[in-house]
Short mmCIF file of C-alpha atoms in Angstrom, two decimals:
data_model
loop_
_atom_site.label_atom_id
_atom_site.label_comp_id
_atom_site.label_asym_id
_atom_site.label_seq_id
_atom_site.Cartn_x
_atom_site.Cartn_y
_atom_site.Cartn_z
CA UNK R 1 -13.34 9.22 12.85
CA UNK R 2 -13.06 7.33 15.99
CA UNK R 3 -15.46 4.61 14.53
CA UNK R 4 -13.99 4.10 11.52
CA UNK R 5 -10.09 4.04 13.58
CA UNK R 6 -11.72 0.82 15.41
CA UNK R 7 -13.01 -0.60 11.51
CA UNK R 8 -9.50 -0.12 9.84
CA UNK R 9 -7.89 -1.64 12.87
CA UNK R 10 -10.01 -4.73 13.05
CA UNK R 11 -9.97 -5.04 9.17
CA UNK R 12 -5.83 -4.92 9.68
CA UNK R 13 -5.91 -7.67 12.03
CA UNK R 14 -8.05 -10.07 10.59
CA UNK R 15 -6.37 -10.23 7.58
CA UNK R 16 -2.80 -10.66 9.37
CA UNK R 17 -4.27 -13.43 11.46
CA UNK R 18 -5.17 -14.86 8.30
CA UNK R 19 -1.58 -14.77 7.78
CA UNK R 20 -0.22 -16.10 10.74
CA UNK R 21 -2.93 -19.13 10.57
CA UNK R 22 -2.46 -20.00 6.99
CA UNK R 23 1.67 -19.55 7.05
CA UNK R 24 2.35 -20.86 10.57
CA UNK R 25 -0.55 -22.95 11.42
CA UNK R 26 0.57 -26.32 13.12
CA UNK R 27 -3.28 -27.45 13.91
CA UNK R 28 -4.05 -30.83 12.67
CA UNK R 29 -6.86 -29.83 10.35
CA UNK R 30 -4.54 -28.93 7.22
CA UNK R 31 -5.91 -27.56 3.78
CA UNK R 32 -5.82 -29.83 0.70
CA UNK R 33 -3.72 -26.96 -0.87
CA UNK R 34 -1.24 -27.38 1.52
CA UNK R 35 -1.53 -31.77 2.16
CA UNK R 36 -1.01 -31.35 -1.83
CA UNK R 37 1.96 -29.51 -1.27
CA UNK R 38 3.31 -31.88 0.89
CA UNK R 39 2.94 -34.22 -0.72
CA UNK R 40 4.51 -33.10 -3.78
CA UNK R 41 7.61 -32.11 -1.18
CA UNK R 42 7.95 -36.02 -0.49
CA UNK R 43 7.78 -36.98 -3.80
CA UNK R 44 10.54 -34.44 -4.67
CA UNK R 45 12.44 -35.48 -1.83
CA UNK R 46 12.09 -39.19 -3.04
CA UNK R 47 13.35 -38.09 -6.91
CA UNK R 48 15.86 -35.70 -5.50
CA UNK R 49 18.16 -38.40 -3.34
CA UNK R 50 20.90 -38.70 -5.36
CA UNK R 51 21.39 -34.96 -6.21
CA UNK R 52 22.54 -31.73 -4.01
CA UNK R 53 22.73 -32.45 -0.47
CA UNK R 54 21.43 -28.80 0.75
CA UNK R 55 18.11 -30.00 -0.92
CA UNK R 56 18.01 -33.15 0.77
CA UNK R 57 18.75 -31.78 4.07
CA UNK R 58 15.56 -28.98 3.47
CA UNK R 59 13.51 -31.24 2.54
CA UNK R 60 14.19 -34.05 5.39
CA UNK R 61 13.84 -31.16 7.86
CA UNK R 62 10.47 -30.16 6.51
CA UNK R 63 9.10 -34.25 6.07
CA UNK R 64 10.21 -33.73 10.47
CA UNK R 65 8.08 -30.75 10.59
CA UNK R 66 5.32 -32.39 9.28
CA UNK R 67 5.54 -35.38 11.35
CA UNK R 68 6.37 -33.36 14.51
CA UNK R 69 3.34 -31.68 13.79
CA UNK R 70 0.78 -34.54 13.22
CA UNK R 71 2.39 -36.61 15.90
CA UNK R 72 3.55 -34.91 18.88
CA UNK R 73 4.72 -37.58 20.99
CA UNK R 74 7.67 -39.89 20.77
CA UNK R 75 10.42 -37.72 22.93
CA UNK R 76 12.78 -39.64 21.23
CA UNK R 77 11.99 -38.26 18.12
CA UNK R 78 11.91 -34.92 18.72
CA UNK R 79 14.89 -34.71 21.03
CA UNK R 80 16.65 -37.20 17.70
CA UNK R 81 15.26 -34.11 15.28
CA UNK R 82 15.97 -31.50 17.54
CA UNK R 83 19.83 -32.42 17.31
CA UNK R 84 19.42 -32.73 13.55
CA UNK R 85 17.88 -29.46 13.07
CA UNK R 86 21.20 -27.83 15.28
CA UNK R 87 23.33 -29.81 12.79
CA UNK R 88 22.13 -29.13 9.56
CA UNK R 89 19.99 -25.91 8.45
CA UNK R 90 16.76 -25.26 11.48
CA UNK R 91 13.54 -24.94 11.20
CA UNK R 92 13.50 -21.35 10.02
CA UNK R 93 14.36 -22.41 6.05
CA UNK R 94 10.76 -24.11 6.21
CA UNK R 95 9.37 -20.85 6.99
CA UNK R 96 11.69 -18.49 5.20
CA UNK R 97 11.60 -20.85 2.03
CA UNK R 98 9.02 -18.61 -0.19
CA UNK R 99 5.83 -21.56 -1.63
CA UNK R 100 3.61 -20.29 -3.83
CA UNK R 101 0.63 -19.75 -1.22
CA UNK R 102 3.01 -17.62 1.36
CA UNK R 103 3.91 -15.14 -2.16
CA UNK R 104 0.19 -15.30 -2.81
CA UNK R 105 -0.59 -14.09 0.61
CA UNK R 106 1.79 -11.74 0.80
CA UNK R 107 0.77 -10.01 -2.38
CA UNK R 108 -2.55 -10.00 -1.31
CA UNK R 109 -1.98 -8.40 1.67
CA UNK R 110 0.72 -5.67 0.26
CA UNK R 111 -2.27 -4.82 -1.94
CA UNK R 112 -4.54 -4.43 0.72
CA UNK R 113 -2.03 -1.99 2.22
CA UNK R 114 -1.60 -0.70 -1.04
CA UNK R 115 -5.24 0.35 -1.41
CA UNK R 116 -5.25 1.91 2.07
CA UNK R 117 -2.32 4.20 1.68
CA UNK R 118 -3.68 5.10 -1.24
CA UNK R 119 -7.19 6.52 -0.36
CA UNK R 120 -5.78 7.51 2.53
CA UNK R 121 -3.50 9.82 0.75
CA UNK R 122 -6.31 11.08 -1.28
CA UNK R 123 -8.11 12.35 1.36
CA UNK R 124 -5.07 13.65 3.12
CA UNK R 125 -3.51 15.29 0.27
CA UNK R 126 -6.78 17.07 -0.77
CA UNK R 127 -6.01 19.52 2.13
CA UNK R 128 -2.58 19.73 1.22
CA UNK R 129 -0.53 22.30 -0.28
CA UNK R 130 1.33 20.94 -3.59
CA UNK R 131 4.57 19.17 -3.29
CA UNK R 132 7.66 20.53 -4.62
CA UNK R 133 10.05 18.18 -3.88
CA UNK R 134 10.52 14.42 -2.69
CA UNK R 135 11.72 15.60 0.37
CA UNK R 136 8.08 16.64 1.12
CA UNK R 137 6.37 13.96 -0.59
CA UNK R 138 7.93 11.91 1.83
CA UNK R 139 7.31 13.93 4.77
CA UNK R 140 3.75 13.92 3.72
CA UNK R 141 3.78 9.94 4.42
CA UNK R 142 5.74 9.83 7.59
CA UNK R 143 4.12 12.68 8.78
CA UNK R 144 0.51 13.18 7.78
CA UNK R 145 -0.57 9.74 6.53
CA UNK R 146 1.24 8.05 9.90
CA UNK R 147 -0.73 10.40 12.24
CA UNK R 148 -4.10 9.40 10.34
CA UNK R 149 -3.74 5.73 10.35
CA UNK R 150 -1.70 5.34 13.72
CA UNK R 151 -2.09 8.36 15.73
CA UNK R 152 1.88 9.13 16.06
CA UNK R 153 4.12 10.05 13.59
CA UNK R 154 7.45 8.11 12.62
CA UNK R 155 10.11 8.93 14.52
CA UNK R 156 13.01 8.98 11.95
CA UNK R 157 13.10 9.81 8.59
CA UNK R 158 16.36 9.35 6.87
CA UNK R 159 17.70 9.50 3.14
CA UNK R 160 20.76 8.01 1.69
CA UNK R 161 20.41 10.79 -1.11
CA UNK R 162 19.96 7.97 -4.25
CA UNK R 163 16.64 7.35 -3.91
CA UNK R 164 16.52 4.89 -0.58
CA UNK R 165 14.36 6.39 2.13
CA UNK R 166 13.92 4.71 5.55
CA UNK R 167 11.14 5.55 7.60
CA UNK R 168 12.00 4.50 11.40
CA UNK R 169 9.26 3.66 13.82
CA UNK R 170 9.97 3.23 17.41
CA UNK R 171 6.75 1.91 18.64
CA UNK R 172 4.68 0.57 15.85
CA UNK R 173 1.36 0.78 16.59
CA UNK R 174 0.61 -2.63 15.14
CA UNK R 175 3.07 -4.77 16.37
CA UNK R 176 3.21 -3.06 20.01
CA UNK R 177 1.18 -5.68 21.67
CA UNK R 178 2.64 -8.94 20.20
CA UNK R 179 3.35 -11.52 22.38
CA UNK R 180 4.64 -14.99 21.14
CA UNK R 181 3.47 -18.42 22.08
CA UNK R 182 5.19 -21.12 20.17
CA UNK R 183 4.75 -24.75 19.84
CA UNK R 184 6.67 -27.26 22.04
CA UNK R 185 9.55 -28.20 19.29
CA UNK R 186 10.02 -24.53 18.42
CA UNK R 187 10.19 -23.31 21.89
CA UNK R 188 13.05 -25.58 22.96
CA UNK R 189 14.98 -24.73 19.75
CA UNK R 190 14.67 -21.17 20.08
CA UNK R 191 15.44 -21.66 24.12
CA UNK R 192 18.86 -23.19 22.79
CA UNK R 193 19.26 -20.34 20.37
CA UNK R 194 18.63 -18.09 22.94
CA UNK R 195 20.91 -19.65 25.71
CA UNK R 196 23.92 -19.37 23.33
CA UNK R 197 23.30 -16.07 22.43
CA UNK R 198 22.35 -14.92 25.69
CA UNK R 199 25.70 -15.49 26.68
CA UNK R 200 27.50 -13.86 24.58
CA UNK R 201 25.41 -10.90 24.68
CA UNK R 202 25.22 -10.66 28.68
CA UNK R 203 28.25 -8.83 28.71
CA UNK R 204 27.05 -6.21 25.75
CA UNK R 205 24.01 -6.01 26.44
CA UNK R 206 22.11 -2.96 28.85
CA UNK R 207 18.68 -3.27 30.49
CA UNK R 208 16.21 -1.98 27.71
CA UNK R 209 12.21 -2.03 27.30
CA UNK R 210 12.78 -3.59 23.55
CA UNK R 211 12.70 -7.28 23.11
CA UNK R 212 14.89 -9.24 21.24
CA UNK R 213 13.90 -11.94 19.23
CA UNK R 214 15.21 -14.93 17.67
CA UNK R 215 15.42 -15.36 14.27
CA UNK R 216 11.77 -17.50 13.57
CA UNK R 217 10.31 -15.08 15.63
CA UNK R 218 11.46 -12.36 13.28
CA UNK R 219 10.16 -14.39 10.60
CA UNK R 220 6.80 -14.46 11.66
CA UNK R 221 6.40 -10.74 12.58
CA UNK R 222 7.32 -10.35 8.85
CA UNK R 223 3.82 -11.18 8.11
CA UNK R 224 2.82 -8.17 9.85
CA UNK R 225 5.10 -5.76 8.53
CA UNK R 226 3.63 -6.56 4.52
CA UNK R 227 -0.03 -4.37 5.40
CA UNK R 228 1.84 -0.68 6.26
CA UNK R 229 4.46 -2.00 3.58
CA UNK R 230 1.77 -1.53 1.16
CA UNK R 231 -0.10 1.38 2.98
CA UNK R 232 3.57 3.41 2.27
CA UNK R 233 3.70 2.45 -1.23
CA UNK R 234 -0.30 2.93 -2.11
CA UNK R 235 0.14 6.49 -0.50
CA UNK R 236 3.15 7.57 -2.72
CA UNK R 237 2.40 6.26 -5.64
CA UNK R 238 -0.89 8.63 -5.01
CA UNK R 239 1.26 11.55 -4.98
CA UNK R 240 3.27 10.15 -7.76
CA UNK R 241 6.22 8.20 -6.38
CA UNK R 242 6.97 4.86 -7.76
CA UNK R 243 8.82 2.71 -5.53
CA UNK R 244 9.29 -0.69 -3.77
CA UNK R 245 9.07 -1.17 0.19
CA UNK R 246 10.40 -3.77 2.64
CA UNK R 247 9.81 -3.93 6.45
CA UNK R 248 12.16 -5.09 9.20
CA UNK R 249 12.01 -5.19 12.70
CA UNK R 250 15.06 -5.48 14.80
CA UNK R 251 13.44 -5.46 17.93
CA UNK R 252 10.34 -5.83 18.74
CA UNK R 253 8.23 -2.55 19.10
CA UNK R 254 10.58 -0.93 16.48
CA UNK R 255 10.46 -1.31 12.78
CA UNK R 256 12.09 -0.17 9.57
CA UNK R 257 10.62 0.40 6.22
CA UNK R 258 12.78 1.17 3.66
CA UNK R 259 11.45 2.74 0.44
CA UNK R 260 13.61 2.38 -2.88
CA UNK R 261 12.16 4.67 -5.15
CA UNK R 262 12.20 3.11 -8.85
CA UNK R 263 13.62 5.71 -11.64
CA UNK R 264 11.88 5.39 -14.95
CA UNK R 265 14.49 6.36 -17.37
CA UNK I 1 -24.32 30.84 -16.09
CA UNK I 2 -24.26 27.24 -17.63
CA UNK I 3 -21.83 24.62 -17.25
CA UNK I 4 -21.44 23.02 -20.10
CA UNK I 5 -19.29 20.38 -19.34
CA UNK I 6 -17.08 18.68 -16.91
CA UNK I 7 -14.48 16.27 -17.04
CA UNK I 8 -12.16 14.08 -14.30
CA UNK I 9 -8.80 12.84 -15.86
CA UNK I 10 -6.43 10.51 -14.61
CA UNK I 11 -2.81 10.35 -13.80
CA UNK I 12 -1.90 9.40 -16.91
CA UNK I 13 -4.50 11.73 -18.76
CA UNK I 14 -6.69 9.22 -19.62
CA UNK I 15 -10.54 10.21 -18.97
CA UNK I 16 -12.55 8.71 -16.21
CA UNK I 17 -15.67 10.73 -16.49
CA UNK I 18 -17.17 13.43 -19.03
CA UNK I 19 -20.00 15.28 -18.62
CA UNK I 20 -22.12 17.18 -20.90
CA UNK I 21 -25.03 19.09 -20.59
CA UNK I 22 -25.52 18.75 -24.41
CA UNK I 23 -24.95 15.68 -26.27
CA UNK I 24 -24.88 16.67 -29.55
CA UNK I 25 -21.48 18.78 -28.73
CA UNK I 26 -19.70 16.06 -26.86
CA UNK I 27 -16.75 15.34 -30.01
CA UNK I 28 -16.67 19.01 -29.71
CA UNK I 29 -16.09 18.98 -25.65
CA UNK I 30 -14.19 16.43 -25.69
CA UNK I 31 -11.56 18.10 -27.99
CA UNK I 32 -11.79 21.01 -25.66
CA UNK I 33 -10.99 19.22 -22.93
CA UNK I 34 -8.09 17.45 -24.78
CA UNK I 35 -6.46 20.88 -25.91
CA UNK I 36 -6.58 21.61 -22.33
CA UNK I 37 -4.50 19.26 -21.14
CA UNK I 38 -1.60 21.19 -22.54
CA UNK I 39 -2.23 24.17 -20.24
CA UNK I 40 -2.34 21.91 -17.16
CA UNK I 41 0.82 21.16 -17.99
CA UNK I 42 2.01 24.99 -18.43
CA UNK I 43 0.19 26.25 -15.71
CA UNK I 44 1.43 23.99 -13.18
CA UNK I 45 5.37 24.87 -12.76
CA UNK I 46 3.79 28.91 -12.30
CA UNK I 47 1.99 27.87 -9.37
CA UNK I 48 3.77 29.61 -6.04
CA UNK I 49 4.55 26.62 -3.22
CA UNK I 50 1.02 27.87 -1.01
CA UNK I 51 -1.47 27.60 -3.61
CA UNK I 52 -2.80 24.24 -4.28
CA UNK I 53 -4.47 24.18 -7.41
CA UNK I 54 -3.95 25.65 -10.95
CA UNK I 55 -5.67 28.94 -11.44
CA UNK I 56 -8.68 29.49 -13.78
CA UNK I 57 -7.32 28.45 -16.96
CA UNK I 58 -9.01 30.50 -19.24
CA UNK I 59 -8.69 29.12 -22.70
CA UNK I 60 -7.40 31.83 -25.00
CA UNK I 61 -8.11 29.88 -28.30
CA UNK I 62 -10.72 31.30 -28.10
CA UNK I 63 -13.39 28.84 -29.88
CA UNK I 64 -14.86 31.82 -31.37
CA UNK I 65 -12.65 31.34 -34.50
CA UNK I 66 -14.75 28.27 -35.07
CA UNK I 67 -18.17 29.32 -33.48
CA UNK I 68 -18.22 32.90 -33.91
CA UNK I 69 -21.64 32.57 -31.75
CA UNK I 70 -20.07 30.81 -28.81
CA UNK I 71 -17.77 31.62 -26.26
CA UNK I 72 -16.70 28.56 -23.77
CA UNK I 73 -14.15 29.74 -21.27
CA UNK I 74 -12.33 26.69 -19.74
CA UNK I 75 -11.48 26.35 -16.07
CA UNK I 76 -8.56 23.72 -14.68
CA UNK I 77 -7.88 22.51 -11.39
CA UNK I 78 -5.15 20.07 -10.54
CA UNK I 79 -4.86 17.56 -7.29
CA UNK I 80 -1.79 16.82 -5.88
CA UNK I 81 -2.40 13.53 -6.56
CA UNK I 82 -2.67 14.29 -10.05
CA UNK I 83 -5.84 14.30 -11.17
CA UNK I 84 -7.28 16.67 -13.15
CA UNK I 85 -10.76 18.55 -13.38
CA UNK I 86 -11.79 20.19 -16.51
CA UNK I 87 -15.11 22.57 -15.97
CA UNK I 88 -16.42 24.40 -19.68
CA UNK I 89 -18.38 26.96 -18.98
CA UNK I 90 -21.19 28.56 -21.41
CA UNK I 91 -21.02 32.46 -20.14
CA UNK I 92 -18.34 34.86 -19.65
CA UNK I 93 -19.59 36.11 -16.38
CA UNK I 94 -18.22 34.38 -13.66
CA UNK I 95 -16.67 35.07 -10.08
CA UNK I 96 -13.18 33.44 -9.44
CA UNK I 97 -14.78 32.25 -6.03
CA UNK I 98 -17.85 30.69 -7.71
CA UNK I 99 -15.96 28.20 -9.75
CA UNK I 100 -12.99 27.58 -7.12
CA UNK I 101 -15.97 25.90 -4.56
CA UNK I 102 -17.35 24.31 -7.79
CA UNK I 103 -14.14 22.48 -8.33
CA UNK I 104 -13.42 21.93 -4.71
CA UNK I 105 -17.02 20.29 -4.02
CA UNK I 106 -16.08 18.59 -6.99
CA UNK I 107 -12.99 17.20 -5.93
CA UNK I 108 -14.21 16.40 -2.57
CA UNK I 109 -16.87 14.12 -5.00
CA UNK I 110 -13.64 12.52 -6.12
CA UNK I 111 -12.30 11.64 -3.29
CA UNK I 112 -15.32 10.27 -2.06
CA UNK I 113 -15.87 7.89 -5.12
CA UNK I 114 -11.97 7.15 -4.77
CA UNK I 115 -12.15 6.28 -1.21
CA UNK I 116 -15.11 3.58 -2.53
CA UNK I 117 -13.47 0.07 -2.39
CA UNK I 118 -15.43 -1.26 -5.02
CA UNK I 119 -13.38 1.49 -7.58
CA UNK I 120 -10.36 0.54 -9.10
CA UNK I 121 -7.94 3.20 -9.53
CA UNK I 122 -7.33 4.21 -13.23
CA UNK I 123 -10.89 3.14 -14.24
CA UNK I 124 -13.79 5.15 -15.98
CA UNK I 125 -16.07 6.00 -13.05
CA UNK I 126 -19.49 4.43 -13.33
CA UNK I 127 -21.22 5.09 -10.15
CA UNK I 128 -24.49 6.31 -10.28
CA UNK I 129 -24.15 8.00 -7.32
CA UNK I 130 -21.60 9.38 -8.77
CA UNK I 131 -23.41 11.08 -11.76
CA UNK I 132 -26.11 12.12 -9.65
CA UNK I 133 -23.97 13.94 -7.12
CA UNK I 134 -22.51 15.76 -10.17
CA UNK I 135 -25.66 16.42 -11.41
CA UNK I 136 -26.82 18.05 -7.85
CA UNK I 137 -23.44 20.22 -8.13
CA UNK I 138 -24.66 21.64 -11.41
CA UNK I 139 -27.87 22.02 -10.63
CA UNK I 140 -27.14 24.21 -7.79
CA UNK I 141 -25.80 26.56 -10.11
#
């Protein structure tokens, strides 16, 4: 079992470095689909001038992106865009702002998770006495299926008694080890971010082993957070649970995953 | 003791793979196999929390009435994950023991074809391996 531990793991982390190159790549060697896409963003920003100005602003902040990203120099520029991006909306509504590649990847890697959880939960539940109830349909996940695929179980389970279960990791296994290295422009935005709210959390804030993160940085863990999204809804829909799952993390070894379960009536 | 014919079902009791030692019977099997489904669902609220899978589910229509030559006695077995494994069986001497390994080799089978990433869930199984790893599990008996 050891073996195959080192195979799922490696298989996990490809794909989400897939993710993070496709979704967050800044290299200069850009895919037609996403040139394309660009593209069409200019064009829409040219036809869209004289309309909402929460468009316009979007879209001028992701034409900066894109030139930030294929130029690099010019500190007049940047320091000119970083200003803009504090006035109007930042950098993170380029990245938060769903295109049709970043749903496509995330499907595809919910269903990869999907497939996981549920073969794992076939082989788990084969040993398994029958469930009664959703209580232990859902300790079967946190307990069994987390101990299989991560070697700990989850550390909360909770119930808001209408169907909404949150299962409450304090040291993901997967995201344990991330560290973040961010391009120039990003950095210094998120160092202002972090400046502000640095100081008004110094006073609230106790020493603790848990980073905090900025808001982009939140975003891009998200990517990582789709594969055991899937894994928890592959492995109860095996035992016969329907439901949808989301992932957060607060801070940074600790994560969320909240499962709604969907009533067919 | 012959097996006679066995069946995997899905979630949705749709059938994913039917076995039969004779082909000439297989309408007849498969309506067996159909009619069974209702005791799966009988069975299956009787079961006490510890035990795992539905009990021998001997069929008591009797197919006599319609073969007065024939007996079939028709065993169940139900996976938590809701699959269901039909085993007809051409004898009326049989140990309870005999037929729960059958069914468990046969489920670890399942599970094993399951775990395969080329299968899609929900979808008639058409591995070769398959079949002959059935075939191996009848044979043995």
């Amino acid at each position: 079992m050891s073996v195959s531990y080192s195979l799922l793991e490696q298989i996990i982390f490809e794909s989400v470095h897939y993710v993070i190159r496709t979704v967050h790549s800044q290299s200069k060697v850009l895919d037609p689909e996403e040139t394309n896409l660009r593209v069409k963003i200019a064009t829409r920003f040219n036809e869209k001038e004289e309309k909402k100005k929460k468009e316009k602003d979007i879209e001028k902040d992701k034409e900066k992106k894109n030139e930030n990203e294929n130029q690099k120099e010019n500190q007049q520029e940047t320091v000119g865009n970083k200003k803009k991006d504090q006035e109007n909306v930042p950098q993170l509504e380029f990245i938060s702002s769903k295109t049709d590649i970043e749903r496509n990847i995330i499907n595809r890697l919910e269903i990869i998770g999907y497939r996981l959880g549920e073969r794992t939960a076939e082989r788990i539940a084969k040993n398994k006495p029958r469930f009664q109830e959703e209580v232990e349909k859902m300790r079967f996940v946190a307990k069994d299926i987390w101990t299989e695929l991560f070697g700990k179980m989850v550390n909360n389970l909770r119930t808001n008694h209408q169907g909404k279960w949150m299962f409450q990791d304090d040291d993901f296994k997967l995201i344990r080890n991330i560290s973040f290295t961010l391009s120039e422009e990003l950095q210094n935005l998120n160092h202002q971010q972090n400046t502000r709210k640095n100081q008004q959390k110094q006073k609230q804030t106790t020493t603790t082993t848990n980073i905090t993160m900025t808001e982009s940085q939140k975003q891009i863990l998200q990517s990582y957070l789709y594969i055991p999204c899937g894994i928890i809804r592959g492995a109860l829909s095996a035992i016969g649970v329907e439901c949808t799952v989301t992932g957060i993390c607060e801070q940074l070894p600790a994560c969320v995953f909240t499962a709604k379960i969907i009533n067919k009536k | 003791m012959k097996i006679v014919s066995i069946a995997i079902l899905g979630k949705k009791n749709n059938p994913l793979y039917v076995y039969v030692s004779n082909e000439e019977n297989k309408r007849k099997f498969e309506y067996i196999i159909h009619t069974s489904l209702d005791f799966f669902e009988e069975k299956v609220p009787l079961i006490s929390p510890l035990s795992k899978k539905s009990t021998q589910n001997q069929n008591d229509m009797y197919l006599g009435h319609l073969f007065p030559t024939e007996d079939y006695k028709v065993y169940g077995y139900l996976t938590n994950t809701n699959y269901k494994l039909v085993c007809i069986i051409d004898d009326s001497e049989i140990k309870e023991q005999e037929m729960k390994t059958l069914l468990n080799n046969l489920h670890t089978i399942l599970v094993d074809t399951i775990c395969n990433p080329f299968y899609i869930t929900d979808e008639p199984i058409t591995s070769k391996t398959f079949h002959l790893k059935i075939l191996d599990l009848i044979g043995k008996k």
